[in-house]
Amino acid sequence: MKPAEYYQRDRTLHPPAYAPDYKTSVSRSPRLPLISLQNSASEITGPVFGHRDIDPLDNDLVRNFPHGGDPVGERIILHGRVLDENARPVPKTLVEIWQANASGRYRHRKDTYLGALDPNFGGCGRTLTDENGYYFFRTIKPGAYPWRNWVNSWRPAHIHVSVFGAAFAQRLITQLYFEGDPLIPHCPIVKTIPDPEAIEQLIARLDLNATIPLDAIAYKFDIVLRGRRSTLFENRLEGN
Amino acid sequence: MPQKLDYLRETASQTAGPYVHIGLAPKDAGFEIYQQELGKDIAGPNAAGEHIRVEGCVFDGMGSPVRDVLLEVWQANADGHYAHPEDGGPVEDGFRGWGRVISDFETGEWGFDTVKPGPVMGRGGRQMAPHLNFWIVSRGINIGLNTRMYFTDEESANATDPVLNLIEWEHRRATLIAARAMREGIPVYRFDIRLQGDDETVFFDI
C-alpha cells in the first residue's frame, strides 16, 4: 500500500456538533471550528484486528449470552458489506454492534427503564468482515425506547454500529434503523443529520432473499467508509 | 444535467449514546460476555521506551465532567512506528498502539498505561513531535472528535511540530500539551479535554 490520503469528510451529510433539538449536544459541542489537517502517517494508519481477537460466536447475539434458553423477540439476520466511497470492499475490519432487547431495555447499570431485562440476551456482538467486506450478525430486533429529551421522546428501534476501516481517519460510529418504522421521522437524534438521503442510508432494508425460512427475518445494511485517493502524498513521507 | 459522479457517500455518523459501554466495554456496563475485551493493553509486554500513565477528564461547556465518555487512542511505538502495514518500521511483538478507555461513572476521570511514542515523520519530510491521537465519543457528541495530545517535556520538538504550527492562535496550542508529574516513580501526564468554552481543546478535521 502507498501513503495516499483519504477523501475529505463531507460534513454537510454528517450531523453538526451543535444540534439543539438533541439537548445533550448543546453543552457537548465545540464552539470553535475544527482545524483541518491533511493526512499524515498518524491518520492513514489504524489498529489491525485478527481472528485471535474475537470468538467465532461473538456475532450471534441469540446465543452469545446463554443463561438456560434463547432470548425472546423477533429473530433477525443483520448483514451487509463495508465499502469505501470508491465502492471497494473493506476487508478484515472490525464491526461491533450493541442494542436494547425486544422490550427496549439495555443491559447497562445506568438503564432504569421498566421494560424487562431478558436473561438470555446480552446485547452486544462483533465480527470481522471477510475478504469481500461482508459481515453478518444474528440477533433479536430491538424495541423502541423512551428517553429524557422532550417529555415524550422515543427512540426508533435501532442498533448501534462501530466500524474501524483501515485508518484512524475512517473510524465511525453510527446507528441503523429499520425500514418502515414510524418513529424515525420524529427522532431528534435522527434529525441531527441535515441531509434526507444520508438519513435514508441509515435505514436497513427488509431482505427477503436472505431470510432463513421458518427461522429468522433478514435486514441488509451496507456501511460506507471514506474513500481514498489513488495518488501519493505530494511529498514523500520520508522526505527524500 | 451533467453526469453524476459515481462515488458512494460515507455513512452518516450518529452519537454513540449513553450505553456505548455495552458494545465496546461490556464489563463496565455490568456484564461478562467476551473472552477478551479489546483495547486494554496498548503497548504490550515487550514494548521498549519510557512507560507512562496518561490521565484526564473531559469537561462539557458548563465545566462538568462528562461521565459517560469513551476515548480511543492511537500511537506509534518508542521508535516512531505505527503497528500498521503502511508504516515502514517494525514494532515489538504485542505492540498494538491502540487503546480504549472510559471515564469513571462518578468522577469522569479516565486513565491508561502505555509507552511514550517517538517522533513520527510527517508530510513533506517534516518530523512531528511525539503525540497521541485521540478519538472521543459520548452521548451528545454527534460525530467523534479528533484531537492530539503532546508532551510538555518535548518543548523543542513541539516548537517545530507541523500540526501545532497550523493552529493560528498560539495560546490554543497549549490545550494539546499534557503536563508531566512523577507518581511512585512513573511519569504521569495530565490531559484534560474541554469540549466547549474557556480554553476549549483544539479538535481536528482529519
Short mmCIF file of C-alpha atoms in Angstrom, two decimals:
data_model
loop_
_atom_site.label_atom_id
_atom_site.label_comp_id
_atom_site.label_asym_id
_atom_site.label_seq_id
_atom_site.Cartn_x
_atom_site.Cartn_y
_atom_site.Cartn_z
CA MET A 1 0.00 0.00 0.00
CA LYS A 2 1.08 3.55 -0.70
CA PRO A 3 0.86 6.56 1.60
CA ALA A 4 -2.19 8.10 -0.07
CA GLU A 5 -4.70 10.24 1.76
CA TYR A 6 -8.42 9.79 2.33
CA TYR A 7 -11.07 11.96 0.72
CA GLN A 8 -12.08 14.89 2.84
CA ARG A 9 -15.06 14.07 5.03
CA ASP A 10 -18.24 15.65 3.62
CA ARG A 11 -19.51 17.32 6.76
CA THR A 12 -22.71 18.51 5.05
CA LEU A 13 -24.07 14.98 5.30
CA HIS A 14 -22.91 14.32 8.87
CA PRO A 15 -24.69 15.85 11.85
CA PRO A 16 -23.20 19.11 13.10
CA ALA A 17 -21.80 19.05 16.63
CA TYR A 18 -24.44 21.54 17.81
CA ALA A 19 -27.96 20.26 17.15
CA PRO A 20 -30.13 21.87 19.85
CA ASP A 21 -33.19 19.61 19.47
CA TYR A 22 -30.90 16.85 20.74
CA LYS A 23 -30.43 18.65 24.03
CA THR A 24 -27.26 16.99 25.29
CA SER A 25 -25.38 18.21 22.21
CA VAL A 26 -25.79 21.82 23.35
CA SER A 27 -23.15 21.65 26.09
CA ARG A 28 -21.05 18.94 24.43
CA SER A 29 -20.36 20.65 21.10
CA PRO A 30 -17.22 22.69 20.42
CA ARG A 31 -17.95 26.35 19.68
CA LEU A 32 -14.77 26.91 17.68
CA PRO A 33 -14.25 25.44 14.20
CA LEU A 34 -12.27 22.25 13.65
CA ILE A 35 -8.71 22.71 12.44
CA SER A 36 -8.35 20.99 9.06
CA LEU A 37 -5.47 18.57 8.91
CA GLN A 38 -4.05 16.99 5.78
CA ASN A 39 -3.42 13.29 6.37
CA SER A 40 -0.08 12.14 7.71
CA ALA A 41 1.03 8.70 8.87
CA SER A 42 -0.93 9.32 12.08
CA GLU A 43 -4.24 9.43 10.20
CA ILE A 44 -3.76 6.89 7.38
CA THR A 45 -2.83 4.12 9.81
CA GLY A 46 -5.06 2.49 12.39
CA PRO A 47 -5.42 -0.63 14.52
CA VAL A 48 -5.40 -4.05 12.83
CA PHE A 49 -7.56 -6.85 14.24
CA GLY A 50 -7.44 -10.58 13.59
CA HIS A 51 -9.36 -13.74 14.36
CA ARG A 52 -7.35 -14.19 17.55
CA ASP A 53 -9.05 -11.11 18.96
CA ILE A 54 -12.58 -12.43 18.84
CA ASP A 55 -14.58 -15.61 19.34
CA PRO A 56 -16.48 -17.14 16.39
CA LEU A 57 -19.77 -16.92 18.35
CA ASP A 58 -19.32 -13.20 19.06
CA ASN A 59 -21.56 -12.31 16.08
CA ASP A 60 -24.52 -14.39 17.30
CA LEU A 61 -26.48 -12.35 19.85
CA VAL A 62 -29.11 -15.10 20.02
CA ARG A 63 -26.51 -17.45 21.54
CA ASN A 64 -23.63 -15.40 22.95
CA PHE A 65 -25.25 -14.76 26.34
CA PRO A 66 -26.90 -18.10 27.16
CA HIS A 67 -28.49 -18.49 30.56
CA GLY A 68 -30.63 -21.56 30.01
CA GLY A 69 -32.50 -20.64 26.85
CA ASP A 70 -32.92 -18.36 23.86
CA PRO A 71 -33.88 -14.69 24.05
CA VAL A 72 -37.46 -13.58 23.39
CA GLY A 73 -38.23 -11.42 20.36
CA GLU A 74 -38.15 -11.24 16.59
CA ARG A 75 -35.16 -13.22 15.36
CA ILE A 76 -33.28 -11.37 12.64
CA ILE A 77 -30.21 -11.70 10.46
CA LEU A 78 -28.39 -8.42 10.02
CA HIS A 79 -25.97 -8.48 7.14
CA GLY A 80 -24.27 -6.30 4.56
CA ARG A 81 -20.96 -5.07 3.27
CA VAL A 82 -18.48 -2.50 4.42
CA LEU A 83 -17.40 -0.48 1.38
CA ASP A 84 -15.50 2.73 0.82
CA GLU A 85 -16.65 5.71 -1.24
CA ASN A 86 -14.95 4.14 -4.29
CA ALA A 87 -17.23 1.10 -3.76
CA ARG A 88 -14.24 -1.05 -2.86
CA PRO A 89 -14.81 -3.64 -0.13
CA VAL A 90 -13.14 -3.02 3.23
CA PRO A 91 -11.87 -6.49 4.22
CA LYS A 92 -10.94 -7.84 7.67
CA THR A 93 -12.24 -4.82 9.51
CA LEU A 94 -13.82 -4.95 12.96
CA VAL A 95 -17.57 -4.28 13.19
CA GLU A 96 -19.08 -4.01 16.68
CA ILE A 97 -22.77 -3.62 17.48
CA TRP A 98 -24.85 -3.02 20.60
CA GLN A 99 -28.56 -2.68 21.19
CA ALA A 100 -31.53 -2.95 23.57
CA ASN A 101 -33.54 -6.17 23.82
CA ALA A 102 -37.03 -6.73 22.37
CA SER A 103 -38.54 -4.66 25.23
CA GLY A 104 -36.31 -1.67 24.56
CA ARG A 105 -34.26 -2.36 27.70
CA TYR A 106 -30.47 -2.13 27.70
CA ARG A 107 -28.28 -4.37 29.80
CA HIS A 108 -26.49 -1.44 31.40
CA ARG A 109 -26.20 -0.45 35.04
CA LYS A 110 -27.44 3.05 34.17
CA ASP A 111 -30.61 1.97 32.32
CA THR A 112 -33.64 2.10 34.63
CA TYR A 113 -36.43 1.72 32.04
CA LEU A 114 -39.25 -0.54 33.24
CA GLY A 115 -39.02 -2.78 30.16
CA ALA A 116 -37.80 -6.16 31.43
CA LEU A 117 -34.27 -7.48 31.01
CA ASP A 118 -34.08 -10.73 29.05
CA PRO A 119 -31.96 -13.26 30.96
CA ASN A 120 -30.68 -14.74 27.69
CA PHE A 121 -29.81 -11.53 25.91
CA GLY A 122 -26.62 -9.52 26.43
CA GLY A 123 -26.98 -7.07 23.55
CA CYS A 124 -23.55 -6.81 22.00
CA GLY A 125 -21.72 -8.54 19.17
CA ARG A 126 -18.66 -8.17 16.99
CA THR A 127 -17.21 -9.67 13.86
CA LEU A 128 -14.56 -9.15 11.18
CA THR A 129 -15.59 -8.55 7.57
CA ASP A 130 -14.43 -11.22 5.14
CA GLU A 131 -12.19 -10.60 2.10
CA ASN A 132 -15.20 -9.12 0.23
CA GLY A 133 -16.09 -6.75 3.05
CA TYR A 134 -19.10 -8.88 4.02
CA TYR A 135 -20.37 -9.26 7.59
CA PHE A 136 -23.38 -10.75 9.32
CA PHE A 137 -24.93 -10.94 12.77
CA ARG A 138 -27.82 -12.93 14.17
CA THR A 139 -29.81 -11.07 16.79
CA ILE A 140 -33.24 -10.00 18.09
CA LYS A 141 -34.95 -6.93 16.68
CA PRO A 142 -34.68 -4.25 19.39
CA GLY A 143 -37.72 -2.46 20.79
CA ALA A 144 -38.33 1.30 20.81
CA TYR A 145 -37.03 3.08 23.88
CA PRO A 146 -38.12 6.21 25.80
CA TRP A 147 -35.53 8.81 26.77
CA ARG A 148 -35.42 12.11 28.59
CA ASN A 149 -35.16 14.70 25.83
CA TRP A 150 -38.65 16.02 25.45
CA VAL A 151 -41.27 14.69 27.90
CA ASN A 152 -42.46 12.15 25.35
CA SER A 153 -39.40 11.22 23.26
CA TRP A 154 -38.96 7.67 21.93
CA ARG A 155 -36.01 6.33 20.02
CA PRO A 156 -36.91 4.27 16.96
CA ALA A 157 -35.77 0.65 17.06
CA HIS A 158 -32.05 0.92 16.38
CA ILE A 159 -28.75 -0.90 16.57
CA HIS A 160 -25.54 0.99 17.29
CA VAL A 161 -22.71 0.17 14.87
CA SER A 162 -18.98 0.84 15.28
CA VAL A 163 -16.57 0.32 12.37
CA PHE A 164 -12.81 0.82 12.14
CA GLY A 165 -11.77 0.66 8.49
CA ALA A 166 -8.07 0.59 7.70
CA ALA A 167 -7.18 4.03 9.05
CA PHE A 168 -7.86 6.13 12.13
CA ALA A 169 -9.36 8.66 9.68
CA GLN A 170 -12.10 6.15 8.76
CA ARG A 171 -13.25 5.48 12.32
CA LEU A 172 -17.04 5.71 12.54
CA ILE A 173 -19.89 5.11 14.95
CA THR A 174 -23.44 5.26 13.67
CA GLN A 175 -26.91 3.80 14.27
CA LEU A 176 -29.03 1.68 11.97
CA TYR A 177 -32.81 1.94 11.82
CA PHE A 178 -35.43 -0.41 10.37
CA GLU A 179 -37.45 0.09 7.20
CA GLY A 180 -40.94 1.42 7.80
CA ASP A 181 -40.51 2.45 11.45
CA PRO A 182 -42.91 5.39 12.01
CA LEU A 183 -40.73 6.77 14.85
CA ILE A 184 -37.81 7.57 12.52
CA PRO A 185 -39.07 10.98 11.30
CA HIS A 186 -39.86 12.06 14.88
CA CYS A 187 -36.46 11.34 16.41
CA PRO A 188 -34.27 14.36 17.32
CA ILE A 189 -31.14 12.18 17.09
CA VAL A 190 -32.03 11.01 13.56
CA LYS A 191 -32.81 14.63 12.70
CA THR A 192 -29.37 15.84 13.74
CA ILE A 193 -28.50 14.69 10.21
CA PRO A 194 -29.27 17.56 7.83
CA ASP A 195 -29.37 15.53 4.62
CA PRO A 196 -32.50 13.40 3.95
CA GLU A 197 -30.58 10.99 1.71
CA ALA A 198 -27.98 10.50 4.42
CA ILE A 199 -30.81 9.57 6.80
CA GLU A 200 -32.20 7.04 4.32
CA GLN A 201 -28.76 5.49 4.13
CA LEU A 202 -29.09 4.60 7.83
CA ILE A 203 -32.30 2.62 7.32
CA ALA A 204 -31.73 -1.12 6.96
CA ARG A 205 -33.93 -2.71 4.34
CA LEU A 206 -36.00 -5.85 4.74
CA ASP A 207 -34.19 -8.53 2.68
CA LEU A 208 -36.47 -11.47 2.00
CA ASN A 209 -33.83 -13.16 -0.16
CA ALA A 210 -31.56 -13.53 2.87
CA THR A 211 -34.32 -14.53 5.24
CA ILE A 212 -33.93 -18.01 6.69
CA PRO A 213 -37.32 -19.69 6.19
CA LEU A 214 -39.09 -20.67 9.43
CA ASP A 215 -36.19 -19.16 11.42
CA ALA A 216 -35.13 -15.52 11.04
CA ILE A 217 -36.08 -12.41 9.03
CA ALA A 218 -33.18 -10.61 7.34
CA TYR A 219 -32.28 -6.94 7.08
CA LYS A 220 -29.49 -5.61 4.88
CA PHE A 221 -27.31 -2.73 5.97
CA ASP A 222 -24.30 -1.60 3.94
CA ILE A 223 -21.79 0.71 5.57
CA VAL A 224 -19.72 3.19 3.55
CA LEU A 225 -16.42 4.50 4.92
CA ARG A 226 -14.28 7.28 3.50
CA GLY A 227 -12.62 6.56 0.16
CA ARG A 228 -9.03 7.05 -0.72
CA ARG A 229 -7.05 8.80 -3.41
CA SER A 230 -5.02 6.71 -5.82
CA THR A 231 -2.11 9.16 -5.80
CA LEU A 232 0.62 9.54 -3.21
CA PHE A 233 1.10 12.45 -0.90
CA GLU A 234 2.58 15.31 -2.94
CA ASN A 235 5.74 14.93 -0.87
CA ARG A 236 7.15 11.58 0.13
CA LEU A 237 6.73 10.60 3.74
CA GLU A 238 10.44 10.02 4.13
CA GLY A 239 11.28 13.40 2.65
CA ASN A 240 13.94 12.33 0.18
CA MET B 1 -27.65 17.95 -16.31
CA PRO B 2 -24.03 16.79 -16.27
CA GLN B 3 -23.26 13.17 -15.49
CA LYS B 4 -23.43 12.06 -11.90
CA LEU B 5 -20.21 11.18 -10.11
CA ASP B 6 -20.42 7.55 -9.10
CA TYR B 7 -18.79 7.78 -5.68
CA LEU B 8 -20.73 6.30 -2.82
CA ARG B 9 -21.42 8.61 0.09
CA GLU B 10 -20.00 7.98 3.52
CA THR B 11 -22.45 6.60 6.06
CA ALA B 12 -23.51 9.43 8.37
CA SER B 13 -22.30 9.44 11.95
CA GLN B 14 -24.64 9.22 14.94
CA THR B 15 -23.95 9.66 18.63
CA ALA B 16 -22.54 6.67 20.49
CA GLY B 17 -25.18 7.34 23.16
CA PRO B 18 -25.05 6.79 26.93
CA TYR B 19 -24.79 2.98 26.71
CA VAL B 20 -21.74 2.78 24.43
CA HIS B 21 -20.13 0.56 27.08
CA ILE B 22 -22.49 -2.31 26.26
CA GLY B 23 -20.86 -2.70 22.89
CA LEU B 24 -17.32 -1.51 23.45
CA ALA B 25 -16.67 -2.19 27.15
CA PRO B 26 -19.39 -4.59 28.41
CA LYS B 27 -17.75 -5.27 31.79
CA ASP B 28 -18.14 -1.60 32.58
CA ALA B 29 -21.80 -1.79 31.53
CA GLY B 30 -22.14 -4.53 34.16
CA PHE B 31 -21.92 -7.93 32.47
CA GLU B 32 -19.42 -10.55 31.31
CA ILE B 33 -19.75 -11.73 27.73
CA TYR B 34 -16.48 -11.71 25.76
CA GLN B 35 -13.42 -13.87 26.39
CA GLN B 36 -11.34 -10.73 25.98
CA GLU B 37 -12.27 -7.11 25.71
CA LEU B 38 -10.27 -5.11 23.19
CA GLY B 39 -8.15 -2.05 23.79
CA LYS B 40 -6.98 -2.84 27.33
CA ASP B 41 -3.29 -3.32 26.55
CA ILE B 42 -1.89 -0.61 24.30
CA ALA B 43 1.83 -1.26 24.25
CA GLY B 44 2.11 -4.96 25.16
CA PRO B 45 4.67 -6.59 27.46
CA ASN B 46 7.68 -6.20 25.12
CA ALA B 47 7.41 -2.52 24.37
CA ALA B 48 10.63 -0.51 24.58
CA GLY B 49 10.70 3.05 25.79
CA GLU B 50 9.54 5.02 28.77
CA HIS B 51 6.47 3.55 30.46
CA ILE B 52 4.00 6.28 31.27
CA ARG B 53 0.49 6.83 32.53
CA VAL B 54 -1.92 9.23 30.86
CA GLU B 55 -4.89 10.60 32.79
CA GLY B 56 -7.52 13.24 32.41
CA CYS B 57 -11.11 14.27 32.44
CA VAL B 58 -13.41 15.53 29.69
CA PHE B 59 -15.44 18.64 30.61
CA ASP B 60 -18.58 19.95 28.95
CA GLY B 61 -19.44 23.61 28.30
CA MET B 62 -20.74 24.03 31.84
CA GLY B 63 -17.45 22.78 33.30
CA SER B 64 -18.99 19.49 34.41
CA PRO B 65 -17.13 16.22 33.89
CA VAL B 66 -18.50 14.07 31.08
CA ARG B 67 -19.09 10.82 32.96
CA ASP B 68 -20.09 8.64 30.01
CA VAL B 69 -17.27 9.36 27.57
CA LEU B 70 -15.27 6.76 25.66
CA LEU B 71 -11.85 7.60 24.26
CA GLU B 72 -9.70 5.69 21.82
CA VAL B 73 -6.00 6.35 21.48
CA TRP B 74 -3.74 5.56 18.52
CA GLN B 75 0.00 5.95 18.83
CA ALA B 76 3.42 4.96 17.49
CA ASN B 77 5.96 2.95 19.45
CA ALA B 78 9.07 4.45 21.02
CA ASP B 79 10.83 4.36 17.62
CA GLY B 80 8.03 6.34 15.99
CA HIS B 81 6.45 3.43 14.09
CA TYR B 82 2.79 2.52 13.93
CA ALA B 83 1.64 -1.12 14.14
CA HIS B 84 0.17 -0.97 10.65
CA PRO B 85 1.27 -2.44 7.29
CA GLU B 86 1.60 1.02 5.73
CA ASP B 87 4.16 2.18 8.24
CA GLY B 88 7.63 1.12 7.19
CA GLY B 89 9.15 0.26 10.54
CA PRO B 90 8.87 -2.79 12.77
CA VAL B 91 7.13 -2.74 16.14
CA GLU B 92 7.64 -5.01 19.12
CA ASP B 93 5.68 -8.28 19.36
CA GLY B 94 2.38 -7.48 21.02
CA PHE B 95 2.62 -3.73 20.45
CA ARG B 96 -0.78 -2.64 19.13
CA GLY B 97 -0.64 1.09 19.69
CA TRP B 98 -4.39 1.28 20.09
CA GLY B 99 -6.39 1.53 23.26
CA ARG B 100 -9.86 2.20 24.52
CA VAL B 101 -10.74 3.73 27.86
CA ILE B 102 -13.90 5.02 29.54
CA SER B 103 -14.45 7.61 32.23
CA ASP B 104 -15.44 6.67 35.77
CA PHE B 105 -19.24 6.89 36.10
CA GLU B 106 -18.97 9.03 39.27
CA THR B 107 -15.92 11.24 38.74
CA GLY B 108 -15.44 11.34 34.98
CA GLU B 109 -11.73 10.55 35.40
CA TRP B 110 -10.06 8.25 32.87
CA GLY B 111 -6.53 6.93 32.50
CA PHE B 112 -4.36 4.32 30.79
CA ASP B 113 -0.83 2.93 30.84
CA THR B 114 1.35 2.95 27.75
CA VAL B 115 4.79 3.95 26.50
CA LYS B 116 5.82 7.37 25.32
CA PRO B 117 5.81 7.39 21.50
CA GLY B 118 8.77 8.51 19.43
CA PRO B 119 8.57 11.26 16.81
CA VAL B 120 6.77 10.26 13.58
CA MET B 121 7.64 11.51 10.10
CA GLY B 122 5.01 13.93 8.84
CA ARG B 123 4.20 15.40 5.46
CA GLY B 124 6.94 16.86 3.36
CA GLY B 125 9.63 15.14 5.40
CA ARG B 126 8.89 17.28 8.45
CA GLN B 127 9.10 15.34 11.67
CA MET B 128 6.14 15.52 14.02
CA ALA B 129 6.72 15.85 17.76
CA PRO B 130 5.75 12.79 19.85
CA HIS B 131 1.96 12.69 20.16
CA LEU B 132 -1.03 10.50 20.91
CA ASN B 133 -4.03 10.60 18.55
CA PHE B 134 -7.40 10.64 20.33
CA TRP B 135 -10.95 9.95 19.17
CA ILE B 136 -13.71 10.87 21.59
CA VAL B 137 -17.35 9.77 21.58
CA SER B 138 -20.22 10.04 24.05
CA ARG B 139 -23.87 10.90 24.45
CA GLY B 140 -24.38 14.36 22.98
CA ILE B 141 -21.39 14.09 20.63
CA ASN B 142 -22.85 13.57 17.16
CA ILE B 143 -19.61 12.77 15.38
CA GLY B 144 -16.40 11.54 17.03
CA LEU B 145 -13.99 14.32 17.96
CA ASN B 146 -10.34 14.01 16.91
CA THR B 147 -7.56 15.62 18.85
CA ARG B 148 -3.89 15.07 19.70
CA MET B 149 -2.01 15.02 22.97
CA TYR B 150 1.58 16.33 23.01
CA PHE B 151 4.12 16.16 25.85
CA THR B 152 5.24 19.15 27.88
CA ASP B 153 8.82 17.81 28.17
CA GLU B 154 9.24 17.87 24.35
CA GLU B 155 9.44 21.63 24.16
CA SER B 156 11.82 21.91 21.20
CA ALA B 157 10.07 19.22 19.14
CA ASN B 158 6.70 20.84 19.90
CA ALA B 159 8.02 24.20 18.73
CA THR B 160 8.64 22.83 15.23
CA ASP B 161 5.72 20.40 15.03
CA PRO B 162 3.90 20.99 11.71
CA VAL B 163 0.46 20.29 13.18
CA LEU B 164 0.78 22.50 16.27
CA ASN B 165 2.06 25.23 13.96
CA LEU B 166 -1.12 25.01 11.87
CA ILE B 167 -3.01 26.44 14.83
CA GLU B 168 -3.04 30.16 14.19
CA TRP B 169 -3.81 31.13 17.79
CA GLU B 170 -0.66 30.33 19.75
CA HIS B 171 -2.41 30.14 23.10
CA ARG B 172 -4.73 27.41 21.78
CA ARG B 173 -1.75 25.11 21.14
CA ALA B 174 -1.35 24.82 24.90
CA THR B 175 -4.69 22.94 25.08
CA LEU B 176 -2.97 19.97 23.42
CA ILE B 177 0.10 19.79 25.67
CA ALA B 178 -0.13 17.48 28.67
CA ALA B 179 1.66 18.35 31.92
CA ARG B 180 4.13 15.84 33.37
CA ALA B 181 4.42 14.82 37.02
CA MET B 182 6.01 11.84 38.77
CA ARG B 183 3.96 9.44 40.90
CA GLU B 184 5.51 6.39 42.55
CA GLY B 185 8.37 6.54 40.07
CA ILE B 186 6.11 6.59 36.98
CA PRO B 187 5.69 9.68 34.80
CA VAL B 188 2.04 10.72 34.73
CA TYR B 189 0.76 13.08 32.04
CA ARG B 190 -2.43 15.01 32.75
CA PHE B 191 -4.58 15.71 29.68
CA ASP B 192 -7.88 17.43 30.40
CA ILE B 193 -10.17 17.96 27.44
CA ARG B 194 -12.61 20.88 27.34
CA LEU B 195 -15.34 20.35 24.79
CA GLN B 196 -16.63 23.91 24.82
CA GLY B 197 -15.96 27.38 26.19
CA ASP B 198 -12.91 28.76 28.02
CA ASP B 199 -9.71 27.01 26.92
CA GLU B 200 -11.67 24.84 24.51
CA THR B 201 -9.47 21.98 23.32
CA VAL B 202 -8.40 22.10 19.68
CA PHE B 203 -10.23 19.48 17.60
CA PHE B 204 -9.19 18.45 14.12
CA ASP B 205 -10.93 17.53 10.91
CA ILE B 206 -8.51 14.78 9.91
#
